[in-house]
Structures are given as structure tokens and as C-alpha cells.
mmCIF file of C-alpha atoms in Angstrom:
data_model
loop_
_atom_site.group_PDB
_atom_site.id
_atom_site.type_symbol
_atom_site.label_atom_id
_atom_site.label_comp_id
_atom_site.label_asym_id
_atom_site.label_seq_id
_atom_site.Cartn_x
_atom_site.Cartn_y
_atom_site.Cartn_z
ATOM 1 C CA MET S 172 -0.093 -0.046 0.061
ATOM 2 C CA LYS S 173 1.434 3.482 -0.990
ATOM 3 C CA ARG S 174 2.164 5.388 2.218
ATOM 4 C CA ILE S 175 -0.383 7.962 3.167
ATOM 5 C CA TYR S 176 0.882 11.466 4.356
ATOM 6 C CA LEU S 177 -1.254 13.242 6.602
ATOM 7 C CA ASP S 178 1.390 15.522 8.318
ATOM 8 C CA ASN S 179 1.397 18.496 5.913
ATOM 9 C CA ALA S 180 1.202 21.013 8.640
ATOM 10 C CA ALA S 181 4.924 19.774 9.568
ATOM 11 C CA SER S 182 6.020 20.473 5.751
ATOM 12 C CA THR S 183 4.144 20.112 2.546
ATOM 13 C CA PRO S 184 5.619 18.420 -0.465
ATOM 14 C CA MET S 185 6.693 20.187 -3.319
ATOM 15 C CA ASP S 186 4.371 20.938 -6.051
ATOM 16 C CA SER S 187 5.441 19.332 -9.020
ATOM 17 C CA GLU S 188 5.348 22.647 -10.909
ATOM 18 C CA VAL S 189 7.123 24.306 -8.096
ATOM 19 C CA ILE S 190 10.007 21.714 -8.906
ATOM 20 C CA ASN S 191 9.907 22.182 -12.558
ATOM 21 C CA TYR S 192 10.102 26.122 -12.346
ATOM 22 C CA MET S 193 12.862 25.676 -9.733
ATOM 23 C CA ILE S 194 15.128 23.192 -11.787
ATOM 24 C CA PRO S 195 16.529 25.924 -14.310
ATOM 25 C CA PHE S 196 17.924 28.034 -11.558
ATOM 26 C CA LEU S 197 19.839 24.952 -10.009
ATOM 27 C CA LYS S 198 21.060 24.248 -13.546
ATOM 28 C CA ASP S 199 21.908 27.844 -15.067
ATOM 29 C CA SER S 200 21.623 30.574 -12.166
ATOM 30 C CA TYR S 201 25.120 29.759 -10.761
ATOM 31 C CA GLY S 202 26.264 33.240 -10.343
ATOM 32 C CA ASN S 203 26.118 35.702 -7.140
ATOM 33 C CA PRO S 204 23.505 38.014 -6.961
ATOM 34 C CA SER S 205 25.896 40.249 -5.241
ATOM 35 C CA SER S 206 28.041 40.355 -8.362
ATOM 36 C CA ILE S 207 27.970 43.247 -10.767
ATOM 37 C CA HIS S 208 28.837 41.252 -13.741
ATOM 38 C CA ASP S 209 25.867 40.005 -16.019
ATOM 39 C CA HIS S 210 25.416 36.663 -14.430
ATOM 40 C CA GLY S 211 25.057 38.493 -10.920
ATOM 41 C CA ARG S 212 22.763 41.238 -12.505
ATOM 42 C CA LYS S 213 20.515 38.437 -13.711
ATOM 43 C CA LEU S 214 20.122 36.723 -10.272
ATOM 44 C CA ARG S 215 19.818 40.183 -8.773
ATOM 45 C CA ALA S 216 16.743 40.773 -10.956
ATOM 46 C CA ILE S 217 15.433 37.362 -10.402
ATOM 47 C CA VAL S 218 15.419 38.085 -6.118
ATOM 48 C CA GLU S 219 13.923 41.440 -6.813
ATOM 49 C CA LYS S 220 11.159 39.902 -9.217
ATOM 50 C CA SER S 221 10.412 37.630 -6.916
ATOM 51 C CA ARG S 222 10.062 39.959 -3.608
ATOM 52 C CA LYS S 223 7.667 42.302 -5.613
ATOM 53 C CA GLU S 224 5.487 38.862 -6.467
ATOM 54 C CA ILE S 225 5.190 38.037 -2.911
ATOM 55 C CA ALA S 226 4.651 41.713 -1.912
ATOM 56 C CA GLU S 227 1.960 41.912 -4.403
ATOM 57 C CA LEU S 228 0.061 38.954 -2.951
ATOM 58 C CA LEU S 229 0.097 40.284 0.479
ATOM 59 C CA GLY S 230 -0.675 43.899 -0.225
ATOM 60 C CA ALA S 231 2.600 44.993 0.862
ATOM 61 C CA SER S 232 5.800 47.052 -0.504
ATOM 62 C CA PRO S 233 8.556 45.084 -1.939
ATOM 63 C CA THR S 234 11.156 46.840 0.364
ATOM 64 C CA GLU S 235 8.813 45.514 3.321
ATOM 65 C CA ILE S 236 9.824 41.653 2.446
ATOM 66 C CA PHE S 237 13.224 40.071 3.576
ATOM 67 C CA PHE S 238 13.938 36.818 2.858
ATOM 68 C CA THR S 239 15.547 34.120 5.547
ATOM 69 C CA SER S 240 15.786 30.599 6.049
ATOM 70 C CA GLY S 241 12.514 30.045 7.184
ATOM 71 C CA GLY S 242 9.814 30.875 9.913
ATOM 72 C CA THR S 243 12.255 30.376 12.791
ATOM 73 C CA GLU S 244 14.733 32.858 11.795
ATOM 74 C CA ALA S 245 12.438 35.075 10.694
ATOM 75 C CA ASP S 246 10.366 34.903 14.318
ATOM 76 C CA ASN S 247 13.799 35.574 15.796
ATOM 77 C CA LEU S 248 14.939 38.460 13.587
ATOM 78 C CA ALA S 249 11.626 39.993 14.367
ATOM 79 C CA ILE S 250 11.722 39.406 18.022
ATOM 80 C CA LYS S 251 15.218 39.711 19.158
ATOM 81 C CA GLY S 252 15.425 42.766 16.873
ATOM 82 C CA VAL S 253 12.632 44.457 18.481
ATOM 83 C CA VAL S 254 13.988 44.012 21.882
ATOM 84 C CA LYS S 255 17.512 44.342 21.281
ATOM 85 C CA GLY S 256 17.507 47.322 18.752
ATOM 86 C CA MET S 257 14.376 49.445 19.543
ATOM 87 C CA GLY S 258 15.120 49.282 23.279
ATOM 88 C CA VAL S 259 11.628 47.593 24.010
ATOM 89 C CA ARG S 260 11.618 46.185 27.505
ATOM 90 C CA ASN S 261 7.823 44.324 27.680
ATOM 91 C CA VAL S 262 6.787 41.617 25.827
ATOM 92 C CA VAL S 263 3.618 40.149 25.453
ATOM 93 C CA THR S 264 2.777 36.415 24.432
ATOM 94 C CA SER S 265 1.245 33.156 25.354
ATOM 95 C CA ARG S 266 2.493 29.652 26.433
ATOM 96 C CA ILE S 267 0.946 28.128 23.236
ATOM 97 C CA GLU S 268 3.193 29.535 20.469
ATOM 98 C CA HIS S 269 5.769 28.069 18.319
ATOM 99 C CA HIS S 270 8.780 27.377 20.179
ATOM 100 C CA ALA S 271 10.664 29.735 17.519
ATOM 101 C CA VAL S 272 8.486 32.601 19.757
ATOM 102 C CA THR S 273 8.476 31.310 23.270
ATOM 103 C CA HIS S 274 12.202 30.223 23.481
ATOM 104 C CA PRO S 275 13.854 33.751 22.833
ATOM 105 C CA VAL S 276 10.971 35.181 25.000
ATOM 106 C CA GLU S 277 12.199 33.012 27.719
ATOM 107 C CA GLU S 278 15.710 34.124 27.434
ATOM 108 C CA PHE S 279 14.682 37.463 27.402
ATOM 109 C CA GLU S 280 12.632 36.891 30.456
ATOM 110 C CA LYS S 281 16.125 35.369 32.190
ATOM 111 C CA GLU S 282 17.800 38.862 31.325
ATOM 112 C CA GLY S 283 15.415 40.836 32.917
ATOM 113 C CA ILE S 284 12.961 41.633 30.475
ATOM 114 C CA ASN S 285 9.211 42.060 31.572
ATOM 115 C CA VAL S 286 7.095 39.255 29.817
ATOM 116 C CA GLU S 287 3.545 38.808 30.124
ATOM 117 C CA TRP S 288 2.222 35.350 29.462
ATOM 118 C CA LEU S 289 -1.501 35.797 28.283
ATOM 119 C CA GLU S 290 -4.085 33.440 29.431
ATOM 120 C CA VAL S 291 -5.826 31.074 26.706
ATOM 121 C CA ASP S 292 -9.235 29.706 26.413
ATOM 122 C CA SER S 293 -9.649 25.987 25.593
ATOM 123 C CA GLN S 294 -10.009 26.352 21.948
ATOM 124 C CA GLY S 295 -6.327 28.354 22.070
ATOM 125 C CA ARG S 296 -7.425 31.804 21.785
ATOM 126 C CA PRO S 297 -5.545 34.625 24.144
ATOM 127 C CA ASN S 298 -7.545 36.470 26.399
ATOM 128 C CA LEU S 299 -7.768 39.998 24.590
ATOM 129 C CA GLU S 300 -9.240 41.576 27.812
ATOM 130 C CA GLN S 301 -5.906 40.697 29.571
ATOM 131 C CA LEU S 302 -4.009 41.865 26.569
ATOM 132 C CA GLU S 303 -5.435 45.351 26.599
ATOM 133 C CA TYR S 304 -5.408 45.719 30.331
ATOM 134 C CA VAL S 305 -1.392 44.739 30.220
ATOM 135 C CA LEU S 306 -0.909 47.293 27.081
ATOM 136 C CA SER S 307 -2.580 50.011 29.022
ATOM 137 C CA ASN S 308 -0.370 49.783 32.194
ATOM 138 C CA GLN S 309 2.948 49.471 30.776
ATOM 139 C CA GLY S 310 5.231 51.338 28.336
ATOM 140 C CA PRO S 311 6.505 50.322 24.749
ATOM 141 C CA THR S 312 5.597 46.504 24.125
ATOM 142 C CA LEU S 313 6.159 43.661 21.525
ATOM 143 C CA VAL S 314 2.853 41.689 21.229
ATOM 144 C CA SER S 315 3.800 38.176 19.662
ATOM 145 C CA LEU S 316 0.552 36.106 18.884
ATOM 146 C CA MET S 317 0.334 33.598 16.004
ATOM 147 C CA HIS S 318 -2.658 34.083 13.574
ATOM 148 C CA ALA S 319 -3.283 30.087 13.237
ATOM 149 C CA ASN S 320 -1.826 27.732 16.026
ATOM 150 C CA ASN S 321 0.304 25.023 14.355
ATOM 151 C CA GLU S 322 -1.069 21.929 16.347
ATOM 152 C CA LEU S 323 -4.413 23.014 16.713
ATOM 153 C CA GLY S 324 -5.326 24.820 13.823
ATOM 154 C CA THR S 325 -7.121 27.615 15.833
ATOM 155 C CA ILE S 326 -7.322 31.241 14.246
ATOM 156 C CA ILE S 327 -7.252 34.139 16.292
ATOM 157 C CA ASP S 328 -8.925 37.767 15.631
ATOM 158 C CA ILE S 329 -5.575 39.124 14.054
ATOM 159 C CA ASP S 330 -7.343 42.241 13.280
ATOM 160 C CA LYS S 331 -8.780 43.113 16.835
ATOM 161 C CA VAL S 332 -5.039 42.049 18.157
ATOM 162 C CA ALA S 333 -3.854 44.593 15.767
ATOM 163 C CA GLU S 334 -6.359 47.334 16.851
ATOM 164 C CA ILE S 335 -5.457 47.038 20.522
ATOM 165 C CA CYS S 336 -1.658 47.126 19.811
ATOM 166 C CA GLU S 337 -1.985 50.421 17.551
ATOM 167 C CA LYS S 338 -4.282 51.746 20.503
ATOM 168 C CA TYR S 339 -1.382 51.860 22.944
ATOM 169 C CA GLY S 340 1.332 52.227 20.557
ATOM 170 C CA SER S 341 2.782 48.533 20.630
ATOM 171 C CA ILE S 342 4.772 46.679 18.044
ATOM 172 C CA PHE S 343 2.517 43.854 16.821
ATOM 173 C CA HIS S 344 4.271 40.388 15.257
ATOM 174 C CA SER S 345 2.245 37.405 14.275
ATOM 175 C CA ASP S 346 4.021 34.113 13.332
ATOM 176 C CA THR S 347 1.569 33.282 10.106
ATOM 177 C CA VAL S 348 3.716 30.604 8.961
ATOM 178 C CA GLN S 349 0.863 28.122 9.347
ATOM 179 C CA SER S 350 -2.191 30.802 7.730
ATOM 180 C CA ILE S 351 -0.126 32.384 5.093
ATOM 181 C CA SER S 352 -1.431 30.182 2.365
ATOM 182 C CA ASN S 353 -5.050 29.666 3.869
ATOM 183 C CA VAL S 354 -5.622 33.051 4.551
ATOM 184 C CA LYS S 355 -5.569 36.304 2.203
ATOM 185 C CA TYR S 356 -3.828 39.235 3.631
ATOM 186 C CA ASN S 357 -3.769 43.068 2.781
ATOM 187 C CA LEU S 358 -0.852 44.232 4.981
ATOM 188 C CA GLY S 359 -1.061 47.806 3.506
ATOM 189 C CA LYS S 360 -4.454 48.427 5.461
ATOM 190 C CA SER S 361 -3.322 46.372 8.542
ATOM 191 C CA PRO S 362 -1.551 47.826 11.620
ATOM 192 C CA VAL S 363 0.521 44.775 11.898
ATOM 193 C CA HIS S 364 4.432 45.795 12.106
ATOM 194 C CA PHE S 365 5.603 41.882 11.125
ATOM 195 C CA ILE S 366 4.534 38.816 10.260
ATOM 196 C CA THR S 367 6.353 35.311 8.985
ATOM 197 C CA ALA S 368 6.269 32.549 6.821
ATOM 198 C CA ALA S 369 8.113 29.386 5.669
ATOM 199 C CA SER S 370 8.104 28.161 2.048
ATOM 200 C CA HIS S 371 7.542 24.490 2.893
ATOM 201 C CA LYS S 372 4.569 25.080 4.424
ATOM 202 C CA PHE S 373 2.801 26.163 1.021
ATOM 203 C CA TYR S 374 4.539 23.264 -1.518
ATOM 204 C CA GLY S 375 7.438 25.322 -1.857
ATOM 205 C CA PRO S 376 11.298 24.187 -0.786
ATOM 206 C CA LYS S 377 12.761 23.951 2.605
ATOM 207 C CA GLY S 378 14.878 26.242 4.186
ATOM 208 C CA ILE S 379 13.504 29.603 2.732
ATOM 209 C CA GLY S 380 11.050 32.111 4.083
ATOM 210 C CA PHE S 381 10.504 35.693 4.682
ATOM 211 C CA LEU S 382 10.053 38.449 6.850
ATOM 212 C CA TYR S 383 7.344 41.256 6.441
ATOM 213 C CA MET S 384 8.242 44.273 8.461
ATOM 214 C CA LYS S 385 6.152 47.209 8.133
ATOM 215 C CA ALA S 386 8.107 50.453 6.400
ATOM 216 C CA GLY S 387 9.384 52.847 8.918
ATOM 217 C CA ILE S 388 10.389 50.013 11.399
ATOM 218 C CA GLN S 389 14.516 49.717 11.858
ATOM 219 C CA ILE S 390 16.089 46.657 13.553
ATOM 220 C CA PRO S 391 19.489 45.259 13.761
ATOM 221 C CA SER S 392 20.559 42.328 11.789
ATOM 222 C CA LEU S 393 20.949 38.814 13.363
ATOM 223 C CA ILE S 394 23.650 37.687 11.098
ATOM 224 C CA CYS S 395 26.668 39.958 10.748
ATOM 225 C CA GLY S 396 28.532 39.888 7.348
ATOM 226 C CA GLY S 397 27.447 41.375 3.926
ATOM 227 C CA PRO S 398 25.219 43.935 2.944
ATOM 228 C CA GLN S 399 22.417 41.431 1.760
ATOM 229 C CA GLU S 400 18.721 42.233 2.307
ATOM 230 C CA ARG S 401 19.472 45.699 2.752
ATOM 231 C CA ASN S 402 21.746 44.973 5.606
ATOM 232 C CA LEU S 403 19.012 42.924 7.575
ATOM 233 C CA ARG S 404 20.510 39.622 6.948
ATOM 234 C CA ALA S 405 23.827 38.616 5.642
ATOM 235 C CA GLY S 406 24.457 35.567 3.398
ATOM 236 C CA THR S 407 24.446 35.067 -0.429
ATOM 237 C CA GLU S 408 20.589 34.430 -0.992
ATOM 238 C CA ASN S 409 19.556 31.494 -2.325
ATOM 239 C CA VAL S 410 17.914 32.305 -5.423
ATOM 240 C CA PRO S 411 16.633 29.099 -6.429
ATOM 241 C CA ALA S 412 14.542 28.682 -3.631
ATOM 242 C CA ILE S 413 13.352 32.309 -3.511
ATOM 243 C CA ALA S 414 12.389 32.119 -7.123
ATOM 244 C CA ALA S 415 10.451 28.994 -6.150
ATOM 245 C CA MET S 416 8.731 29.914 -2.911
ATOM 246 C CA ALA S 417 7.433 33.306 -4.898
ATOM 247 C CA PHE S 418 6.008 31.097 -7.530
ATOM 248 C CA ALA S 419 4.773 28.477 -4.937
ATOM 249 C CA LEU S 420 2.579 31.199 -3.143
ATOM 250 C CA LYS S 421 1.300 32.556 -6.425
ATOM 251 C CA ARG S 422 -0.101 29.346 -7.210
ATOM 252 C CA CYS S 423 -1.691 29.082 -3.552
ATOM 253 C CA TYR S 424 -3.456 32.309 -4.238
ATOM 254 C CA ALA S 425 -4.284 31.536 -7.722
ATOM 255 C CA ASN S 426 -6.344 28.756 -6.632
ATOM 256 C CA PHE S 427 -6.958 29.552 -3.312
ATOM 257 C CA ASP S 428 -10.953 29.281 -3.155
ATOM 258 C CA GLU S 429 -10.608 25.752 -5.041
ATOM 259 C CA LYS S 430 -7.650 24.778 -2.622
ATOM 260 C CA ASN S 431 -9.069 25.591 0.658
ATOM 261 C CA ALA S 432 -12.521 24.111 -0.602
ATOM 262 C CA LYS S 433 -10.676 20.992 -1.035
ATOM 263 C CA LEU S 434 -8.879 20.783 2.112
ATOM 264 C CA ARG S 435 -11.907 21.614 3.831
ATOM 265 C CA LYS S 436 -13.675 18.608 2.502
ATOM 266 C CA LEU S 437 -10.626 16.765 3.490
ATOM 267 C CA LYS S 438 -10.794 17.869 6.931
ATOM 268 C CA SER S 439 -14.659 17.702 7.404
ATOM 269 C CA TYR S 440 -14.678 14.050 5.772
ATOM 270 C CA MET S 441 -11.971 12.874 8.550
ATOM 271 C CA LYS S 442 -14.091 14.501 11.270
ATOM 272 C CA ASN S 443 -17.337 13.047 10.228
ATOM 273 C CA GLY S 444 -15.960 9.771 9.770
ATOM 274 C CA LEU S 445 -14.047 9.396 13.240
ATOM 275 C CA GLU S 446 -17.555 10.699 14.656
ATOM 276 C CA THR S 447 -19.447 7.930 12.925
ATOM 277 C CA ARG S 448 -17.050 4.946 13.992
ATOM 278 C CA PHE S 449 -15.886 5.967 17.246
ATOM 279 C CA THR S 450 -17.837 7.376 20.791
ATOM 280 C CA GLY S 451 -15.811 9.463 22.915
ATOM 281 C CA ILE S 452 -13.818 11.288 20.223
ATOM 282 C CA LYS S 453 -12.980 14.641 21.299
ATOM 283 C CA PHE S 454 -11.213 17.538 18.985
ATOM 284 C CA ASN S 455 -8.835 20.075 20.214
ATOM 285 C CA GLY S 456 -9.045 23.409 19.343
ATOM 286 C CA ASP S 457 -11.800 25.231 17.179
ATOM 287 C CA ILE S 458 -12.472 22.948 14.455
ATOM 288 C CA SER S 459 -15.359 25.138 12.673
ATOM 289 C CA GLU S 460 -15.031 26.536 9.241
ATOM 290 C CA GLU S 461 -14.982 30.090 10.244
ATOM 291 C CA GLY S 462 -12.704 29.685 13.364
ATOM 292 C CA SER S 463 -9.739 27.566 11.949
ATOM 293 C CA ILE S 464 -7.468 26.987 9.349
ATOM 294 C CA PRO S 465 -8.666 23.919 6.836
ATOM 295 C CA THR S 466 -5.394 21.885 7.232
ATOM 296 C CA VAL S 467 -5.518 21.120 10.951
ATOM 297 C CA LEU S 468 -7.447 18.492 12.689
ATOM 298 C CA ASN S 469 -6.481 17.447 16.461
ATOM 299 C CA VAL S 470 -7.807 14.619 17.706
ATOM 300 C CA ALA S 471 -8.179 13.057 21.361
ATOM 301 C CA PHE S 472 -9.109 9.516 21.373
ATOM 302 C CA PRO S 473 -10.675 8.129 24.253
ATOM 303 C CA GLY S 474 -8.870 5.821 26.644
ATOM 304 C CA GLU S 475 -8.126 5.852 30.276
ATOM 305 C CA GLU S 476 -4.454 4.978 29.739
ATOM 306 C CA ALA S 477 -2.346 6.542 27.407
ATOM 307 C CA ASN S 478 -2.277 5.304 23.544
ATOM 308 C CA SER S 479 1.665 6.106 23.367
ATOM 309 C CA MET S 480 2.202 3.391 20.624
ATOM 310 C CA LEU S 481 -0.650 4.684 18.308
ATOM 311 C CA LEU S 482 1.322 7.031 16.336
ATOM 312 C CA PHE S 483 4.119 4.318 15.815
ATOM 313 C CA ASN S 484 1.451 1.979 14.980
ATOM 314 C CA LEU S 485 0.173 4.167 12.253
ATOM 315 C CA ASP S 486 3.974 4.671 11.105
ATOM 316 C CA ILE S 487 4.558 1.009 10.773
ATOM 317 C CA ASN S 488 1.341 0.563 8.834
ATOM 318 C CA GLY S 489 2.243 3.389 6.374
ATOM 319 C CA ILE S 490 0.538 6.327 7.804
ATOM 320 C CA SER S 491 2.398 9.579 8.684
ATOM 321 C CA ALA S 492 0.916 12.046 11.239
ATOM 322 C CA SER S 493 2.066 13.586 14.358
ATOM 323 C CA GLY S 494 1.195 14.143 18.354
ATOM 324 C CA GLY S 495 2.334 17.844 17.543
ATOM 325 C CA SER S 496 4.842 20.279 16.133
ATOM 326 C CA ALA S 497 7.449 18.793 14.337
ATOM 327 C CA CYS S 498 9.985 20.864 15.973
ATOM 328 C CA THR S 499 9.058 18.812 19.375
ATOM 329 C CA SER S 500 9.315 15.389 17.857
ATOM 330 C CA GLY S 501 10.811 13.074 20.116
ATOM 331 C CA SER S 502 10.017 15.396 23.268
ATOM 332 C CA VAL S 503 9.286 13.358 26.570
ATOM 333 C CA VAL S 504 7.676 16.351 27.903
ATOM 334 C CA GLY S 505 4.488 16.240 25.590
ATOM 335 C CA SER S 506 2.816 18.874 23.721
ATOM 336 C CA HIS S 507 3.266 22.446 25.239
ATOM 337 C CA VAL S 508 0.036 23.544 23.248
ATOM 338 C CA LEU S 509 -2.199 20.846 24.643
ATOM 339 C CA LYS S 510 -0.802 21.423 28.300
ATOM 340 C CA GLY S 511 -1.585 25.445 27.555
ATOM 341 C CA ILE S 512 -5.048 24.980 26.697
ATOM 342 C CA GLY S 513 -5.623 23.037 29.851
ATOM 343 C CA CYS S 514 -5.890 19.219 28.342
ATOM 344 C CA GLU S 515 -5.850 16.505 30.933
ATOM 345 C CA PRO S 516 -2.532 14.640 30.639
ATOM 346 C CA ILE S 517 -3.884 11.608 29.151
ATOM 347 C CA ARG S 518 -6.351 13.289 26.969
ATOM 348 C CA ALA S 519 -3.132 15.161 25.494
ATOM 349 C CA ALA S 520 -1.231 11.749 25.541
ATOM 350 C CA ASN S 521 -3.997 10.401 23.363
ATOM 351 C CA SER S 522 -4.204 13.312 20.582
ATOM 352 C CA ILE S 523 -3.078 13.041 17.269
ATOM 353 C CA ARG S 524 -2.627 15.771 14.666
ATOM 354 C CA PHE S 525 -3.995 15.130 11.415
ATOM 355 C CA SER S 526 -2.766 17.773 8.907
ATOM 356 C CA PHE S 527 -4.175 17.635 5.129
ATOM 357 C CA GLY S 528 -2.686 18.775 1.885
ATOM 358 C CA VAL S 529 -3.651 19.323 -1.720
ATOM 359 C CA GLN S 530 -2.369 15.949 -2.839
ATOM 360 C CA ASN S 531 -4.508 14.289 -0.163
ATOM 361 C CA THR S 532 -7.682 11.926 -1.401
ATOM 362 C CA LEU S 533 -10.900 10.637 0.180
ATOM 363 C CA GLU S 534 -9.781 7.453 -0.227
ATOM 364 C CA GLU S 535 -6.634 8.028 1.787
ATOM 365 C CA ILE S 536 -8.816 9.213 4.507
ATOM 366 C CA ASP S 537 -10.864 5.949 4.335
ATOM 367 C CA GLN S 538 -7.976 4.338 4.833
ATOM 368 C CA THR S 539 -6.700 6.047 7.632
ATOM 369 C CA LEU S 540 -9.806 5.128 9.196
ATOM 370 C CA GLU S 541 -10.028 1.721 8.580
ATOM 371 C CA LYS S 542 -6.841 1.163 10.029
ATOM 372 C CA LEU S 543 -7.432 3.309 13.000
ATOM 373 C CA THR S 544 -10.190 0.992 13.740
ATOM 374 C CA SER S 545 -8.037 -1.787 13.648
ATOM 375 C CA LEU S 546 -5.245 -0.585 15.583
ATOM 376 C CA ILE S 547 -7.203 0.939 18.809
ATOM 377 C CA LYS S 548 -9.965 -0.757 20.130
ATOM 378 C CA LEU S 549 -12.351 1.781 20.623
ATOM 379 C CA PRO S 550 -15.988 1.825 21.688
ATOM 380 C CA VAL S 551 -18.260 1.829 18.711
#
């Protein structure tokens, strides 16, 4: 049986059209885009063309897009840049953010930066009344809250958060790695200051991403060296990956409604199939169409003992899923996200994240449901 891949929130397969688009750049574009000769100038033109294409999709200016190695670097660049470069001594975030956010914030907390950890509800949404109270009682603040949670799929009201931040003169950064291809943005009309993205979440290559930084903001570079990315990110640009990333995002946006409709159908089919076959199934986070991205379904299977072998058994039976973020794979402490929304330890231990991509089919969902039925004895 062909392996079934249901871990698209960790990484999507590269679109075949994106691969074909990227190959000529790998074969023929071997110059350095910082070189002033013809080979270099051609590559510089490709980089700037890609920057413009991404900016147009997001309603931004090309000068507001900075290429990075992915979402983690982009998150770190924004957070560390604001705290170290803009003199901000207050940070507000939540415990269920991606570790690319929580870990640098925890380091700042150890160094004496004031950090407020917002409460979140059972679906993974931060307490916005608490946010407003905190911002109204302290000085310049960096607020970092992800748009769509990578383990739950829950979407927060990013416009409301941006409005509160603007009201109190705070800097707002949002990790949009999971939402960038599933929600359309118009950053020119939004008060958000930073968003981040990673190509491998929308059918592009790994190792490339970008940071959007609103015009007028200045932060220092994390990586010292050459003047690339307008002195914000030193290092020779990965031109084939940059070009492929822009092309992949364009393809996602060109087929936006069709793509999302298919993903919603897969998610709904999986949810209904689980509920039909098993009693006691619970879902973590918001699973409504309007309250979540269409790619993630986090399922808590019933049982009084942790079903620690379920993921392993799915794997050896040809089905790839996950217990949470791939960045915490192998961790013995469990999901910090499920802990953060108040899941009981057993429920968290029995939870699996299934995440869907455009390459998945209803037949694959049926096969997964049948395999789950044979692997674990749930009440029927």
C-alpha cells in the first residue's frame, strides 16, 4: 500500500510545478546576486522580481519583504530585533506559541525583560481583555501572537489584536507560518508590524522563508557579514529557493478558493468519519470552518491509559501523522500547546494531529479511518 502522508502542517510536499520552475535556476543560475557582472545582475533581477511578486500577493511594498532561511529565523529576527534594537523592555505572548517565539522570549525573561504570558481559552485563543489591560498599564511593548496555531489550527482575531496594539502604541508580530497560504492578507491596510512565513508550508522548498516588516521600522541584523537584504540579513541569497517560494505562493493564491474548499472537505470528511466510527472522540481547538484553518485536525482518542504506541503503529502501517509540532518530535514532555489549553495529561497523550494537503484524497482518509479502527479498540 502506498504510504499516506497526513502531516502537512509539519511540511508539505513540493508542488511538481514548483519543482519544474526551480530546476532551471539550479542548473543555470550559478552566479552571485551581489556580483555586478551579467551573471550576478540576472540573479539580482530574479531576487527582486520574487520579492515584488510576494509583496503584491500580500498587499505590501517590496521593500517590506526580507528573505530568511524560514519561519524560525524570521520569528527570531523580528523578536530579537525589536527588543535589542528598539529598546523595548516589555513582551506579551502566550504559552502556546511556536517555540521559535517562546524560546527567545524565555531567554529575554531570564535577562530581566518584563514578559506577560497571556491566558488562553480551551480553543487556544488569547485573552484579549487581559492583553488590553496589560498594554494600558506599561510602556512600549512587543506583542507576539500567532495567527493560526500549528497544532490546533485555531485562528485568532488578528485584526482585533492589531487594533489593540495600535491603540496603545505597541509593536505587533504574528507568526503566520500556518496561515499564510490559507488566509488572504492586505498588509498595506493592516496595523500589524511583522509577519513571518516558511515556503515548505505552502508546497515550496525547505530552508527559505520571509519576514514582512512594515515600512518605517528599523531593527538590527541577527547575522553579520555582507549587506544583503538591505543590511538586515547577511549571506548570499538562495536564488533558486527564493524564486520557487514566490512561485509556490502565487500558485496557492491563484487557486485559493478551490484549494481551501478541497482541504475543508478532507478535514470535514475525516472529522465525520471519526465521529461515525467511534464514541468518545474529542477534538482539540476550534474545528469550525470560520474559526480554524482547513489543514489541521487535532483528535483526542478516548481511553484511560495513554495510547503511546498509536503514532508508531500508524507509521509502521504506512500512515504519517504527528502528536504535535515537528519541532518537538521526540520530546518526552509532551505538547506544550495541549498543556497550555488545559488538556488533561491522558487526553493530551492520546491526541494526534492529522493535517491535510492538496495531494490527499478521500480514499486516503477512508484507509486511515479503517486502519485506526483495527489498531485501537475504541467504543463503537
